Amino acid sequence: MPAKCKVRRDLLLIFILLLAAGATLCLTLLFRLPGDWVVVEVDGEEWGRYALDKGASIHIETEAGGYNVLEIADGCASVIEASCPDKLCVHQHRISHSDETIVCLPNRVVVSVVSGRE
Ligand SMILES: [Zn+2]
């Protein structure tokens, strides 16, 4: 086989691989599960569980005296207020897909989205 042909075949192979990778990425994004529940954990223990499709404002109190205010709206959960000094949790993005989390290290609060009906 002439060398030229081989190069073209390699290019075709690379093209197919890229296409396959792109398609996989698209499918993953398309079928990424929207979450169903917002689970709040304080100090590693489940503190509460809320439906993501119902709007709510939840005041999370920790034993150490701290608090976080979790807001659920439009299928997304976010921390809108907190007693922690760094406010990192407040600045984190709203979460709506399974396995996304908002963490407040000072208050030891973890808010995560999980999927699955109960
Ligand atoms: Zn925080």
Coordinates of N, CA and C and ligand atoms in Angstrom, one line a residue, residues 67-68 79 81-92 102-109, ligand 1:
Y67 N -25.0 28.1 61.3 CA -26.2 27.8 60.5 C -25.9 28.1 59.0
N68 N -26.7 27.4 58.2 CA -26.7 27.6 56.7 C -28.1 27.7 56.3
V79 N -27.0 27.5 48.7 CA -26.8 28.1 50.0 C -26.8 29.6 49.9
E81 N -27.2 31.8 52.6 CA -26.7 32.5 53.7 C -26.1 31.5 54.6
A82 N -25.0 32.0 55.3 CA -24.3 31.1 56.2 C -23.6 31.9 57.3
S83 N -23.3 31.2 58.4 CA -22.6 31.8 59.5 C -21.1 31.6 59.4
C84 N -20.7 30.8 58.5 CA -19.2 30.5 58.4 C -18.5 31.8 58.0
P85 N -17.2 31.9 58.4 CA -16.4 33.1 58.1 C -16.0 33.1 56.6
D86 N -15.8 32.0 55.9 CA -15.3 32.1 54.6 C -16.4 32.3 53.5
K87 N -17.6 31.9 53.8 CA -18.8 32.0 52.9 C -18.6 31.3 51.6
L88 N -17.7 30.3 51.6 CA -17.4 29.6 50.3 C -18.7 28.9 49.8
C89 N -19.5 28.4 50.8 CA -20.7 27.6 50.4 C -21.7 28.6 49.7
V90 N -21.7 29.8 50.2 CA -22.7 30.8 49.6 C -22.3 31.1 48.2
H91 N -21.0 31.1 47.9 CA -20.5 31.5 46.6 C -20.4 30.3 45.6
Q92 N -20.7 29.1 46.1 CA -20.7 28.0 45.2 C -22.0 28.0 44.3
I102 N -22.5 20.9 47.6 CA -22.1 22.2 48.1 C -21.6 21.8 49.5
V103 N -20.4 22.3 49.8 CA -19.8 21.9 51.1 C -19.5 23.2 51.9
C104 N -19.8 23.1 53.1 CA -19.4 24.2 54.0 C -18.5 23.6 55.1
L105 N -17.2 23.7 54.9 CA -16.3 23.1 55.8 C -16.4 23.6 57.2
P106 N -16.4 24.9 57.5 CA -16.5 25.4 58.9 C -17.7 24.8 59.6
N107 N -18.8 24.7 59.0 CA -20.0 24.2 59.6 C -20.2 22.7 59.5
R108 N -19.3 22.1 58.7 CA -19.4 20.6 58.5 C -20.7 20.3 57.9
V109 N -21.2 21.1 57.0 CA -22.4 20.8 56.3 C -22.2 20.5 54.8
Ligands
ZN1 ZN -19.9 28.0 54.5

